[in-house]
Amino acid sequence: MDAEGLALLLPPTTLAALADSWLREDCPGLNYAAWVAGAAPSQAALWAKSPGLLAGRPFFDAIFAQLSCQVSWFLPEGSKLVPVAKVAEVRGPAHCLLLGERVALNTLARCSGVASAAAAAVEAARGTGWTGHVAGTRKTTPGFRLVEKYGLLVGGAAAHRYDLGGLVMVKDNHVVAAGGVEKGQVPSGPHHRPPAARQAVQGARQAADFALKVEVECSSLRDAVQAAEAGADLVLLDNFRPEELHATAAALKARFPSVAVEASGGVTLGNLPQFCGPHIDVISLGMLTQAAPALDFSLKLFAEVPHAPQS
């Protein structure tokens, strides 16, 4: 989907509610600075001061819409930013521009950072000739998930499941909770856990019915085979070294060619190419949302013709 079209995925009422909550967080009471700024009609320029990918326009718009300000964009969503670049102009009462300034910049900077990291990951994967899916995870900032998941999409990555209802994921703790581990038995590490309990997978399959896919976290080929036999649609090979990963995925696909394989755990932008292979369908990286650096933007009020700020 075109980056501009991605905004259609965002419900307007949800955008408005998020913008309202962010503004209330930043100014829940008296705004003393508004007395200084005044209410005269004003305008401000939005400047991009670091390279990356522009993402988050709908959130920026929603924030200023709450304050009766108008935004005019000069660059489309998903644009490559070459600093220093004027990205947009915002018009409205001075005190409203300044009330929305930090909230809007924070959101845009964070969303653009996630999109930039996602784009870098996709580029690294495609550079190997691999055609699978680079995906994010549920390792997102509480209250900010929609922004970060949207940023992944703008960057060309898959958002993965948005929440617990988007996919039935059977992880190691679910197996323990379902009684798949004998009482008192303690796993000694990610590659020494007991095999996935067939009961847990079958229970997930029953709960998912026809509407949802079932994915099972596995730490060995034995786990993966049992998960596939129990009806898993996807197998998550977690914390495997690349050489172990590809051998395990190949053996599993030889027996269950329709089961998709996801690789995760310890994947970074630096080592991502090592995880790309013909038997891997998805590679997920928590760092795309947990560790992506925010881009640098500034909003500067101007009276007439604005000049680019020093980088």
Coordinates of C-alpha atoms in Angstrom, one line a residue:
M1 CA 0.0 0.0 0.0
D2 CA 1.2 3.5 -0.8
A3 CA 2.4 5.4 2.2
E4 CA -0.2 8.1 1.6
G5 CA -3.0 5.6 1.6
L6 CA -2.0 4.2 5.0
A7 CA -3.7 7.1 6.7
L8 CA -7.0 5.4 5.7
L9 CA -6.2 2.7 8.2
L10 CA -6.5 5.1 11.1
P11 CA -10.0 5.7 12.5
P12 CA -10.7 9.5 12.8
T13 CA -12.4 9.1 16.2
T14 CA -9.4 7.1 17.5
L15 CA -7.0 9.8 16.2
A16 CA -9.0 12.5 17.8
A17 CA -9.1 10.6 21.1
L18 CA -5.4 10.0 21.1
A19 CA -4.6 13.6 20.3
D20 CA -6.9 14.8 23.1
S21 CA -5.3 12.5 25.6
W22 CA -1.8 13.6 24.7
L23 CA -2.7 17.2 25.0
R24 CA -4.4 16.7 28.3
E25 CA -1.3 14.9 29.6
D26 CA 0.9 17.8 28.6
C27 CA -1.4 20.5 29.9
P28 CA -4.0 19.2 32.4
G29 CA -4.6 22.5 34.1
L30 CA -3.7 26.2 33.8
N31 CA -1.5 27.1 30.9
Y32 CA 0.5 30.1 32.1
A33 CA 2.6 30.3 28.9
A34 CA -0.6 31.0 26.9
W35 CA -0.8 34.4 28.7
V36 CA 2.6 35.3 27.3
A37 CA 2.0 34.0 23.8
G38 CA -1.4 35.6 23.3
A39 CA -4.1 34.7 20.8
A40 CA -2.9 36.6 17.7
P41 CA -3.0 34.7 14.3
S42 CA 0.4 33.2 13.8
Q43 CA 2.2 30.7 11.6
A44 CA 5.1 28.3 12.1
A45 CA 7.4 26.2 10.0
L46 CA 8.1 22.6 10.6
W47 CA 11.7 21.7 9.9
A48 CA 13.3 18.3 9.6
K49 CA 16.9 18.5 11.0
S50 CA 18.0 14.8 10.7
P51 CA 17.8 12.3 7.8
G52 CA 15.3 9.6 7.7
L53 CA 11.8 8.8 6.6
L54 CA 8.8 11.1 7.3
A55 CA 6.0 9.3 9.1
G56 CA 3.2 10.4 11.4
R57 CA 1.4 13.1 9.4
P58 CA -2.1 12.0 10.5
F59 CA -1.2 12.2 14.2
F60 CA 0.4 15.6 13.7
D61 CA -2.7 16.8 11.9
A62 CA -5.0 15.4 14.6
I63 CA -3.2 17.2 17.4
F64 CA -3.4 20.6 15.7
A65 CA -7.0 19.9 14.7
Q66 CA -7.9 19.7 18.4
L67 CA -6.5 23.2 18.7
S68 CA -8.2 24.7 15.7
C69 CA -4.9 25.0 13.8
Q70 CA -4.4 24.2 10.1
V71 CA -1.4 22.2 8.7
S72 CA -0.1 22.6 5.2
W73 CA 2.3 19.8 4.1
F74 CA 5.1 20.2 1.6
L75 CA 6.3 16.6 1.6
P76 CA 4.2 13.4 1.4
E77 CA 4.1 10.6 4.0
G78 CA 7.1 8.3 3.5
S79 CA 9.3 10.9 2.0
K80 CA 13.1 10.7 2.5
L81 CA 14.2 13.6 4.5
V82 CA 17.4 15.5 3.6
P83 CA 18.1 18.1 6.3
V84 CA 17.5 20.9 6.7
A85 CA 14.1 20.6 5.0
K86 CA 10.9 22.6 5.5
V87 CA 8.2 19.9 5.9
A88 CA 5.1 21.8 6.7
E89 CA 3.6 25.1 7.9
V90 CA 1.0 25.4 10.7
R91 CA -1.4 28.3 11.2
G92 CA -3.5 29.3 14.1
P93 CA -3.6 31.4 17.3
A94 CA -0.1 31.7 18.8
H95 CA -1.0 30.1 22.1
C96 CA -2.6 27.1 20.3
L97 CA 0.5 26.6 18.1
L98 CA 2.7 26.6 21.2
L99 CA 0.3 24.3 23.1
G100 CA 0.5 21.7 20.4
E101 CA 4.2 22.2 19.5
R102 CA 5.9 19.7 21.8
V103 CA 3.2 17.0 21.7
A104 CA 3.1 17.1 17.9
L105 CA 6.9 17.1 17.5
N106 CA 7.2 14.2 20.0
T107 CA 4.7 12.1 18.0
L108 CA 6.2 12.9 14.6
A109 CA 9.8 12.4 15.8
R110 CA 9.0 9.0 17.3
C111 CA 6.8 7.7 14.4
S112 CA 9.4 8.8 11.9
G113 CA 12.1 7.1 13.9
V114 CA 10.3 3.8 13.8
A115 CA 9.6 4.2 10.1
S116 CA 13.2 4.9 9.4
A117 CA 14.4 1.9 11.3
A118 CA 11.8 -0.3 9.6
A119 CA 12.9 1.0 6.2
A120 CA 16.6 0.2 7.0
A121 CA 15.6 -3.3 8.1
V122 CA 13.6 -4.0 4.9
E123 CA 16.5 -2.7 2.8
A124 CA 19.0 -4.9 4.6
A125 CA 16.7 -7.9 4.0
R126 CA 16.0 -7.2 0.4
G127 CA 19.7 -6.8 -0.2
T128 CA 20.2 -10.5 0.3
G129 CA 17.5 -11.4 -2.2
W130 CA 15.1 -12.6 0.5
T131 CA 11.4 -11.9 -0.2
G132 CA 9.8 -12.7 3.2
H133 CA 8.3 -10.3 5.7
V134 CA 10.3 -8.0 8.0
A135 CA 8.0 -7.4 11.0
G136 CA 7.7 -5.6 14.3
T137 CA 6.4 -7.1 17.6
R138 CA 4.2 -6.2 20.5
K139 CA 7.2 -4.6 22.2
T140 CA 5.7 -1.1 22.0
T141 CA 5.3 1.9 24.2
P142 CA 2.1 1.7 26.3
G143 CA -0.5 4.2 24.9
F144 CA 1.6 4.8 21.8
R145 CA 1.1 1.4 20.0
L146 CA -1.0 2.8 17.1
V147 CA 1.7 5.3 16.3
E148 CA 4.5 2.8 16.4
K149 CA 2.6 0.1 14.4
Y150 CA 1.7 2.8 11.8
G151 CA 5.4 3.8 11.6
L152 CA 6.3 0.2 10.8
L153 CA 3.9 0.2 7.9
V154 CA 5.2 3.5 6.5
G155 CA 8.7 2.0 6.6
G156 CA 7.6 -1.0 4.6
A157 CA 7.6 -3.5 7.4
A158 CA 4.7 -5.7 8.6
A159 CA 3.1 -4.6 11.8
H160 CA 2.6 -8.2 13.0
R161 CA -0.4 -8.7 15.4
Y162 CA -1.7 -5.4 16.7
D163 CA -2.9 -6.9 19.9
L164 CA -3.7 -10.2 21.6
G165 CA -6.8 -10.6 19.6
G166 CA -5.0 -10.5 16.2
L167 CA -3.3 -13.9 16.3
V168 CA -3.3 -16.7 18.8
M169 CA 0.3 -16.9 20.0
V170 CA 1.2 -19.9 22.2
K171 CA 4.4 -19.0 24.0
D172 CA 6.5 -20.9 26.5
N173 CA 4.5 -19.4 29.5
H174 CA 1.2 -20.5 27.9
V175 CA 2.5 -24.1 27.8
V176 CA 3.5 -23.9 31.4
A177 CA 0.1 -22.5 32.4
A178 CA -1.7 -25.2 30.4
G179 CA 0.1 -27.9 32.3
G180 CA 2.6 -28.7 29.6
V181 CA 5.5 -28.8 32.1
E182 CA 5.6 -31.2 35.0
K183 CA 5.1 -29.5 38.4
G184 CA 8.4 -28.3 39.8
Q185 CA 10.3 -28.6 36.5
V186 CA 12.2 -25.4 35.8
P187 CA 13.4 -24.7 32.2
S188 CA 17.2 -24.1 32.2
G189 CA 17.3 -21.8 29.2
P190 CA 15.7 -20.9 25.9
H191 CA 17.1 -24.0 24.2
H192 CA 16.4 -26.4 27.1
R193 CA 12.7 -25.9 27.6
P194 CA 10.4 -29.0 27.5
P195 CA 8.7 -29.6 24.2
A196 CA 5.6 -27.6 23.5
A197 CA 2.5 -29.2 25.0
R198 CA 0.2 -30.7 22.4
Q199 CA -2.7 -29.9 24.7
A200 CA -1.9 -26.1 24.7
V201 CA -1.6 -26.0 20.9
Q202 CA -4.8 -27.9 20.4
G203 CA -6.6 -25.6 22.9
A204 CA -5.4 -22.6 20.9
R205 CA -6.5 -24.2 17.7
Q206 CA -10.0 -24.7 19.1
A207 CA -10.2 -21.1 20.4
A208 CA -9.0 -19.7 17.1
D209 CA -11.6 -21.6 15.2
F210 CA -11.5 -20.6 11.5
A211 CA -11.0 -16.9 12.0
L212 CA -7.5 -16.7 13.4
K213 CA -4.2 -18.2 12.8
V214 CA -2.3 -20.0 15.5
E215 CA 1.5 -19.4 16.1
V216 CA 3.6 -21.5 18.5
E217 CA 6.9 -20.5 20.0
C218 CA 9.4 -23.3 19.7
S219 CA 12.9 -23.9 21.0
S220 CA 13.7 -27.1 19.1
L221 CA 12.8 -29.1 16.0
R222 CA 10.9 -31.5 18.2
D223 CA 8.8 -28.6 19.5
A224 CA 8.2 -27.4 16.0
V225 CA 7.1 -30.8 14.7
Q226 CA 4.7 -31.3 17.6
A227 CA 3.3 -27.8 17.0
A228 CA 2.8 -28.5 13.3
E229 CA 1.2 -31.8 14.1
A230 CA -1.2 -30.2 16.5
G231 CA -2.4 -27.7 13.9
A232 CA -0.2 -24.6 14.2
D233 CA -0.2 -22.3 11.2
L234 CA 3.0 -20.6 12.1
V235 CA 6.0 -21.7 14.1
L236 CA 8.2 -19.1 15.9
L237 CA 11.8 -20.3 16.1
D238 CA 13.0 -18.1 19.0
N239 CA 16.6 -17.2 19.9
F240 CA 18.2 -19.6 17.4
R241 CA 21.7 -19.0 16.1
P242 CA 21.4 -18.5 12.3
E243 CA 23.0 -21.8 11.4
E244 CA 20.7 -23.7 13.7
L245 CA 17.7 -21.6 12.5
H246 CA 18.1 -22.5 8.8
A247 CA 18.7 -26.2 9.5
T248 CA 15.7 -26.4 11.7
A249 CA 13.4 -24.5 9.4
A250 CA 14.5 -26.7 6.4
A251 CA 13.8 -29.9 8.3
L252 CA 10.4 -28.6 9.4
K253 CA 9.4 -27.4 6.0
A254 CA 10.4 -30.8 4.5
R255 CA 7.7 -32.4 6.6
F256 CA 5.2 -29.5 6.8
P257 CA 5.6 -27.3 3.7
S258 CA 2.5 -25.3 4.4
V259 CA 3.6 -24.2 7.9
A260 CA 5.1 -20.7 8.0
V261 CA 8.3 -20.1 9.9
E262 CA 9.1 -16.9 11.9
A263 CA 12.5 -16.1 13.2
S264 CA 12.9 -13.8 16.2
G265 CA 15.2 -13.1 19.1
G266 CA 18.6 -11.4 19.0
V267 CA 17.9 -10.0 15.5
T268 CA 19.5 -6.5 14.8
L269 CA 20.0 -4.3 11.8
G270 CA 23.6 -5.5 11.7
N271 CA 22.9 -9.3 11.7
L272 CA 19.6 -9.3 10.0
P273 CA 21.0 -10.7 6.7
Q274 CA 22.2 -13.8 8.5
F275 CA 18.6 -14.7 9.4
C276 CA 17.3 -14.4 5.8
G277 CA 16.9 -17.8 4.1
P278 CA 14.7 -19.8 1.8
H279 CA 12.8 -21.5 4.6
I280 CA 12.1 -18.4 6.7
D281 CA 8.9 -16.5 6.0
V282 CA 9.0 -13.8 8.7
I283 CA 11.7 -12.1 10.7
S284 CA 10.5 -10.0 13.6
L285 CA 12.6 -7.4 15.4
G286 CA 11.5 -5.9 18.7
M287 CA 14.2 -3.2 18.3
L288 CA 12.3 -1.5 15.5
T289 CA 9.9 -0.1 18.2
Q290 CA 12.0 -0.4 21.3
A291 CA 15.3 1.0 20.1
A292 CA 14.6 3.2 17.1
P293 CA 16.1 6.7 17.6
A294 CA 13.7 9.6 17.2
L295 CA 14.2 12.0 14.3
D296 CA 14.9 15.6 15.0
F297 CA 12.2 18.1 14.1
S298 CA 11.6 21.7 15.1
L299 CA 8.6 24.1 14.9
K300 CA 9.6 27.8 14.5
L301 CA 7.1 30.7 14.5
F302 CA 7.8 33.3 11.9
A303 CA 6.4 36.7 10.9
E304 CA 7.2 36.7 7.2
V305 CA 9.6 34.6 5.2
P306 CA 11.2 31.9 7.4
H307 CA 14.8 31.0 7.2
A308 CA 16.1 27.4 7.7
P309 CA 17.5 26.9 11.2
Q310 CA 21.1 25.9 11.6
S311 CA 21.5 22.1 11.8

